[in-house]
CSV table of C-alpha atoms and ligand atoms in Angstrom, one decimal:
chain,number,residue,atom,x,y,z
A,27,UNK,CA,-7.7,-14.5,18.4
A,28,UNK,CA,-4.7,-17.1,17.9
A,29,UNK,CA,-1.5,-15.9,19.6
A,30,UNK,CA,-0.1,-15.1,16.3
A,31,UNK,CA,-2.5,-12.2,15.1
A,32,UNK,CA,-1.4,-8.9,14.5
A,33,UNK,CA,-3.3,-5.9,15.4
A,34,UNK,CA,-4.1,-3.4,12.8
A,35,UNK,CA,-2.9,-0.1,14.2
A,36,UNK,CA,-4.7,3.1,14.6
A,37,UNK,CA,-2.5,6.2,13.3
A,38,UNK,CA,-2.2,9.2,13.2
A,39,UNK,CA,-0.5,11.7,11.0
A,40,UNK,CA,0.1,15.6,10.6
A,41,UNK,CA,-3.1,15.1,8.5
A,42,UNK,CA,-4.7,11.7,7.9
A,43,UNK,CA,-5.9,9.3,10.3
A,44,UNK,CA,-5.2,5.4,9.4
A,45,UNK,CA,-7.2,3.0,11.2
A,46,UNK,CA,-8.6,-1.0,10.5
A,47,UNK,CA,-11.3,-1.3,7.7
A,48,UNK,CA,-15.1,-1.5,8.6
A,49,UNK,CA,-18.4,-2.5,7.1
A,50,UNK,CA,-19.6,1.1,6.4
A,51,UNK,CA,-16.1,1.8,4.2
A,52,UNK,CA,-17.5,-0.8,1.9
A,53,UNK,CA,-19.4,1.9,-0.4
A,54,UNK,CA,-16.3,4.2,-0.4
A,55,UNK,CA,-14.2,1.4,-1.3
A,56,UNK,CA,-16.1,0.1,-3.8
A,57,UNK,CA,-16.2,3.6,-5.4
A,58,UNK,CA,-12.0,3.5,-5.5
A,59,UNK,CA,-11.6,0.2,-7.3
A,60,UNK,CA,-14.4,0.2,-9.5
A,61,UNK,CA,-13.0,3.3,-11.2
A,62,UNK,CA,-11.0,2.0,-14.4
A,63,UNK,CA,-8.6,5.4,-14.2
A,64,UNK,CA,-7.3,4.5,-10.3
A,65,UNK,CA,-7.1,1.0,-11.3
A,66,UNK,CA,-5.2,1.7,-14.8
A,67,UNK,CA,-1.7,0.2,-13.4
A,68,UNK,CA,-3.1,-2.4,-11.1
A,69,UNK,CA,-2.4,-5.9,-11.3
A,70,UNK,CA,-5.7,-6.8,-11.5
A,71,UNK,CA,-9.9,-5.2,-13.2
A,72,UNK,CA,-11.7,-2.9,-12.0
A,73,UNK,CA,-14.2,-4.4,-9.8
A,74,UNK,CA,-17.5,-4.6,-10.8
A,75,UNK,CA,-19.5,-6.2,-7.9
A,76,UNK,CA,-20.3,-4.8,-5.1
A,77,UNK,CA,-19.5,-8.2,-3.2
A,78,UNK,CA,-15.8,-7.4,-3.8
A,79,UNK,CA,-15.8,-4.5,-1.6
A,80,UNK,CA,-16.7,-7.1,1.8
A,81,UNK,CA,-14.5,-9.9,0.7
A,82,UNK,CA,-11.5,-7.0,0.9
A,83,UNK,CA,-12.9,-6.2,4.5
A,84,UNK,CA,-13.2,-9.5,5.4
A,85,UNK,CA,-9.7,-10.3,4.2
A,86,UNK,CA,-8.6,-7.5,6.1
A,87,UNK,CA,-9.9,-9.0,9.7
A,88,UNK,CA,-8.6,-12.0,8.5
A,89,UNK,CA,-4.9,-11.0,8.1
A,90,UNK,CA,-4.9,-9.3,11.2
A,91,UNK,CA,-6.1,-12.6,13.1
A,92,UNK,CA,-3.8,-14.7,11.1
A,93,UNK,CA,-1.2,-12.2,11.5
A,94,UNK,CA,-0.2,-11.9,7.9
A,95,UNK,CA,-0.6,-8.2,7.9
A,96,UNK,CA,-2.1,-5.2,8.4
A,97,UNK,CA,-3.7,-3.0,6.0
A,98,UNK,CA,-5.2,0.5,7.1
A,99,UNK,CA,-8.5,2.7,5.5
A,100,UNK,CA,-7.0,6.2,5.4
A,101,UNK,CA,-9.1,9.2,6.1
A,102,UNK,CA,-8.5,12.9,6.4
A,103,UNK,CA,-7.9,14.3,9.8
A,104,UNK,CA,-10.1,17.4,9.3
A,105,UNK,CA,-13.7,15.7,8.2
A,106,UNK,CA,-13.1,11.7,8.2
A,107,UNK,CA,-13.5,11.3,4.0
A,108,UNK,CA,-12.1,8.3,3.4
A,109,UNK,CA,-9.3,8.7,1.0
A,110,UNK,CA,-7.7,5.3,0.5
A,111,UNK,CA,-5.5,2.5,1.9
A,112,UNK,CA,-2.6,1.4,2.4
A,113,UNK,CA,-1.3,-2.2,3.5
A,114,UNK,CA,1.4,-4.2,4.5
A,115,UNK,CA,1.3,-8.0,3.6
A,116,UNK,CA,2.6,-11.2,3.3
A,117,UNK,CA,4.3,-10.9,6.8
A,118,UNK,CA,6.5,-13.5,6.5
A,119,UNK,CA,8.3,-13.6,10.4
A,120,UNK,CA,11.2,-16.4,9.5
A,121,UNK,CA,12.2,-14.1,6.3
A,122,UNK,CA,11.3,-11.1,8.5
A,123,UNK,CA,9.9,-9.7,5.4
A,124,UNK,CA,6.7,-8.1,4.0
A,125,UNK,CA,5.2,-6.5,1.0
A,126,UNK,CA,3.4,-3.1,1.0
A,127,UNK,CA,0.8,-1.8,-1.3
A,128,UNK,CA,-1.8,1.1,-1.4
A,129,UNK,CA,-4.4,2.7,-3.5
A,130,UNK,CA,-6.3,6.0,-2.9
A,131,UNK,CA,-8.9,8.4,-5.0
A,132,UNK,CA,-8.0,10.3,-7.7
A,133,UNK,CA,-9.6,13.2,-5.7
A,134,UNK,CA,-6.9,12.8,-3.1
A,135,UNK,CA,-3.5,12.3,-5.6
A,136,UNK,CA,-1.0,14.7,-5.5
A,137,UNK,CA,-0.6,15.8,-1.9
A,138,UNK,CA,1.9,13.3,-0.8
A,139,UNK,CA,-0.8,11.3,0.9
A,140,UNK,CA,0.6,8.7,0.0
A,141,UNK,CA,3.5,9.2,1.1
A,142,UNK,CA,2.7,10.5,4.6
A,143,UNK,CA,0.8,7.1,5.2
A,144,UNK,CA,3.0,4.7,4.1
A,145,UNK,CA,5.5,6.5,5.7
A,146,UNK,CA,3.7,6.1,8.7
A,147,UNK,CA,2.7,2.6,8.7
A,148,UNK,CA,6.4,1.5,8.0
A,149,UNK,CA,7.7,3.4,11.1
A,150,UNK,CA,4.7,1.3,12.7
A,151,UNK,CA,6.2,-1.6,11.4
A,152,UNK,CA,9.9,-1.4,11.8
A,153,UNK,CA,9.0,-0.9,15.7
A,154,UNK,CA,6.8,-3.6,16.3
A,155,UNK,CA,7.9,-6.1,13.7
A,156,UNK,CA,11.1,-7.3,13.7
A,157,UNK,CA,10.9,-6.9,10.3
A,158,UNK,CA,14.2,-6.6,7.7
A,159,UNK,CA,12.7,-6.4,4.3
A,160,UNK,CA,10.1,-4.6,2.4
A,161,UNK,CA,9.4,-5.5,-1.0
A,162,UNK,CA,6.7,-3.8,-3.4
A,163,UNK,CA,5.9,-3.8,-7.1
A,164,UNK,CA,4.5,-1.3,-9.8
A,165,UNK,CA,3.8,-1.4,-13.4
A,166,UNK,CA,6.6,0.3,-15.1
A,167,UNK,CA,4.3,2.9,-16.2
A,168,UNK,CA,3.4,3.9,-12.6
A,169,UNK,CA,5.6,7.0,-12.4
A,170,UNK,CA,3.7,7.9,-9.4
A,171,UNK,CA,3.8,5.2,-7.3
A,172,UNK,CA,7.4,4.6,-8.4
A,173,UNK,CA,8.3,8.1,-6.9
A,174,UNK,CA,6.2,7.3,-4.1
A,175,UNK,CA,8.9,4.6,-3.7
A,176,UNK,CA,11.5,6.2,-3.9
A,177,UNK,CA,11.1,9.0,-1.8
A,178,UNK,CA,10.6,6.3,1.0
A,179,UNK,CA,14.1,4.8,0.4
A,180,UNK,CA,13.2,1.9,-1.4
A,181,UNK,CA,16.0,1.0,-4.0
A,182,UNK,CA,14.6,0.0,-7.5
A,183,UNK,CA,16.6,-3.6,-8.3
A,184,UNK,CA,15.1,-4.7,-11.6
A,185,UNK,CA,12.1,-5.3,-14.0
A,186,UNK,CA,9.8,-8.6,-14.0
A,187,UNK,CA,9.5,-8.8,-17.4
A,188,UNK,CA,5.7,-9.2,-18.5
A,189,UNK,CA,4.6,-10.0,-15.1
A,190,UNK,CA,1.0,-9.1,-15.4
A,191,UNK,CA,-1.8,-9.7,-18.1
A,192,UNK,CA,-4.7,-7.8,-17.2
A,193,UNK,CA,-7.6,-8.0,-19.9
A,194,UNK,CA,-5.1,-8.7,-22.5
A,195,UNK,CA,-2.3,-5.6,-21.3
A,196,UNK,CA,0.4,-7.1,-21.2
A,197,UNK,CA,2.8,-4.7,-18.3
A,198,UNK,CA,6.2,-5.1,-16.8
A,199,UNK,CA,6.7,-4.3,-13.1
A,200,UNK,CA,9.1,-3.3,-11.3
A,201,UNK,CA,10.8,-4.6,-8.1
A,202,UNK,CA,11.5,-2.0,-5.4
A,203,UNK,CA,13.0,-3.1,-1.7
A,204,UNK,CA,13.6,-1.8,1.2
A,205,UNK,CA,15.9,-2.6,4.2
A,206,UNK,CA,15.9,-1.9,7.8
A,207,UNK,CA,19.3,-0.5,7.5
A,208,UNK,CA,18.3,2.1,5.2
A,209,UNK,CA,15.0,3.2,6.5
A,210,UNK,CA,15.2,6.7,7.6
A,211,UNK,CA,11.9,7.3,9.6
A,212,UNK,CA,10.9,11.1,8.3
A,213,UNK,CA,13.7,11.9,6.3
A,214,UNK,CA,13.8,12.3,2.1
A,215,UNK,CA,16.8,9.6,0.4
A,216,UNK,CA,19.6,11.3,0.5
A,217,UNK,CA,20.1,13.4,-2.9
A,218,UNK,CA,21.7,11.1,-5.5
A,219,UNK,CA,20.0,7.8,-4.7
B,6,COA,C1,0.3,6.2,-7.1
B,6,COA,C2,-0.5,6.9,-6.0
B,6,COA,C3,-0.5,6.0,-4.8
B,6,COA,C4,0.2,8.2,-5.7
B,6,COA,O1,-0.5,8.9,-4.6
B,6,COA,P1,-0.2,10.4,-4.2
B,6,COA,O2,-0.8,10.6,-2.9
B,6,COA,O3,-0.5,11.3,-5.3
B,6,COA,O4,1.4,10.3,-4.0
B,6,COA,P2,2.3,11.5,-3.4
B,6,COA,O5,1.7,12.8,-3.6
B,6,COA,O6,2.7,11.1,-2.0
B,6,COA,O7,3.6,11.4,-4.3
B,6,COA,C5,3.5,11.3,-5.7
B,6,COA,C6,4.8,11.7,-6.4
B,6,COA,O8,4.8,11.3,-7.7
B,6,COA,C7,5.0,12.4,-8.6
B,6,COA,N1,4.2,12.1,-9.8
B,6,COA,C8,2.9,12.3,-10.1
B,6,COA,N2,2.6,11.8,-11.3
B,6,COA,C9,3.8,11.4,-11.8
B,6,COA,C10,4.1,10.8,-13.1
B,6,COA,N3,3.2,10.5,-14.0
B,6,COA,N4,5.4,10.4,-13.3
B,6,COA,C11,6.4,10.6,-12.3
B,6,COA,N5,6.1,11.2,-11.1
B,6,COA,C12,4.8,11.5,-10.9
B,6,COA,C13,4.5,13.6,-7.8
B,6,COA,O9,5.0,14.8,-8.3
B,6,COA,C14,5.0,13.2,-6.4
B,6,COA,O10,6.4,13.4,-6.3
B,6,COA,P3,7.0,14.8,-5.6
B,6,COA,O11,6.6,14.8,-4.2
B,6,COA,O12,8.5,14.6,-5.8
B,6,COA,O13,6.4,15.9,-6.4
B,6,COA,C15,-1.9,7.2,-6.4
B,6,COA,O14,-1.9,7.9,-7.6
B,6,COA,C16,-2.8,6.0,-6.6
B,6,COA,O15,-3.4,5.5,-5.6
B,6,COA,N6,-3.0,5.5,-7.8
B,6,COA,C17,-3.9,4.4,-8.1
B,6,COA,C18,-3.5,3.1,-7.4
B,6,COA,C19,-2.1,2.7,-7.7
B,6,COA,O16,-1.6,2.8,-8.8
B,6,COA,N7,-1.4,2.2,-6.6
B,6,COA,C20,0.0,1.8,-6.7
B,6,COA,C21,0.0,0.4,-7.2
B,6,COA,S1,1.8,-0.1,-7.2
């Protein structure tokens, strides 16, 4: 490992467990972005080959040796059933900035997973990184993920007009940040944010 890789935690919440990718997550993974309803706002098709599922693993290890990120499989405490992930990339250490991202199963929307997690992996990263910034994007149709957001702290400060084309969809995203200064470990925003 080069002196500038970054270790993918192992975490653990009131009720998920987030830990580095490996080979036998592949199926499970593969499930997830292959399904054209999870992957109706993402920037990018459904996958269709299998091979897609490694070369996400692989790229995993990679960040972490290369110390461009750290992105997490996320599985429920009780049983281990892999529910998602969640990542944070594009460490960039002279900007002191990254961008976060997830995706999970529609079988495990709607019970602030999502939230828990990323909420989890930022407090990871605001201790060990000396990081300032996060930045993350969602098509403007995303309600979820935009209150996902927003419920973290992150400020919404403006649209990218027709920034993706995915099979012909044209979408606008928007931009959300978040700084240090505002980052409130387990708290909600303050009401009226
Ligand atoms: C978006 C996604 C991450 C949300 O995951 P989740 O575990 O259900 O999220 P949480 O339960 O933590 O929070 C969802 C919030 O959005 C709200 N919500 C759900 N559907 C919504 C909608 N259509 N419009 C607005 N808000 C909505 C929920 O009520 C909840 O807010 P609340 O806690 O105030 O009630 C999940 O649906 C997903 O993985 N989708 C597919 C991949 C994806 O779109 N990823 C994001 C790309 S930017």
């Amino acid at each position: 490992m080069s002196p500038m890789s970054l270790s993918t935690p192992t975490l653990h919440t009131a009720r998920l467990t987030l830990r580095p990718f490996d080979d036998p997550d592949g199926d499970d993974l593969f499930a997830m972005h292959s399904d054209a309803h999870v992957l109706r706002y993402w920037d990018a098709p459904p996958w269709s080959e299998r091979v897609r599922a490694d070369r996400f693993i692989a790229a995993c290890r990679r960040m972490a040796e290369d110390g461009s990120g750290a992105r997490v499989a996320v599985e429920r405490g009780s049983d281990g059933v892999f529910l998602g992930w969640c990542g944070l990339t594009r460490w960039n250490p002279d900007y002191r900035s990254a961008a976060l991202g997830y995706c999970y199963a529609e079988a495990a929307w709607g019970h602030g997973y999502a939230t828990e997690v990323a909420r989890a992996l930022l407090g990871w990263a605001f201790e060990t990184l000396d990081l300032n910034r996060v930045q993350s994007e969602t098509d403007t149709r995303n309600g979820a993920s935009a209150r996902v957001l927003e419920k973290l702290g992150f400020v919404r400060e403006g649209t990218l007009r027709e920034d993706c084309v995915v099979n012909g969809d044209v979408s606008d995203s928007w931009v959300y940040g978040l700084l240090r200064r505002e980052w409130r470990p387990s708290a909600e925003p303050a009401p009226g944010r």
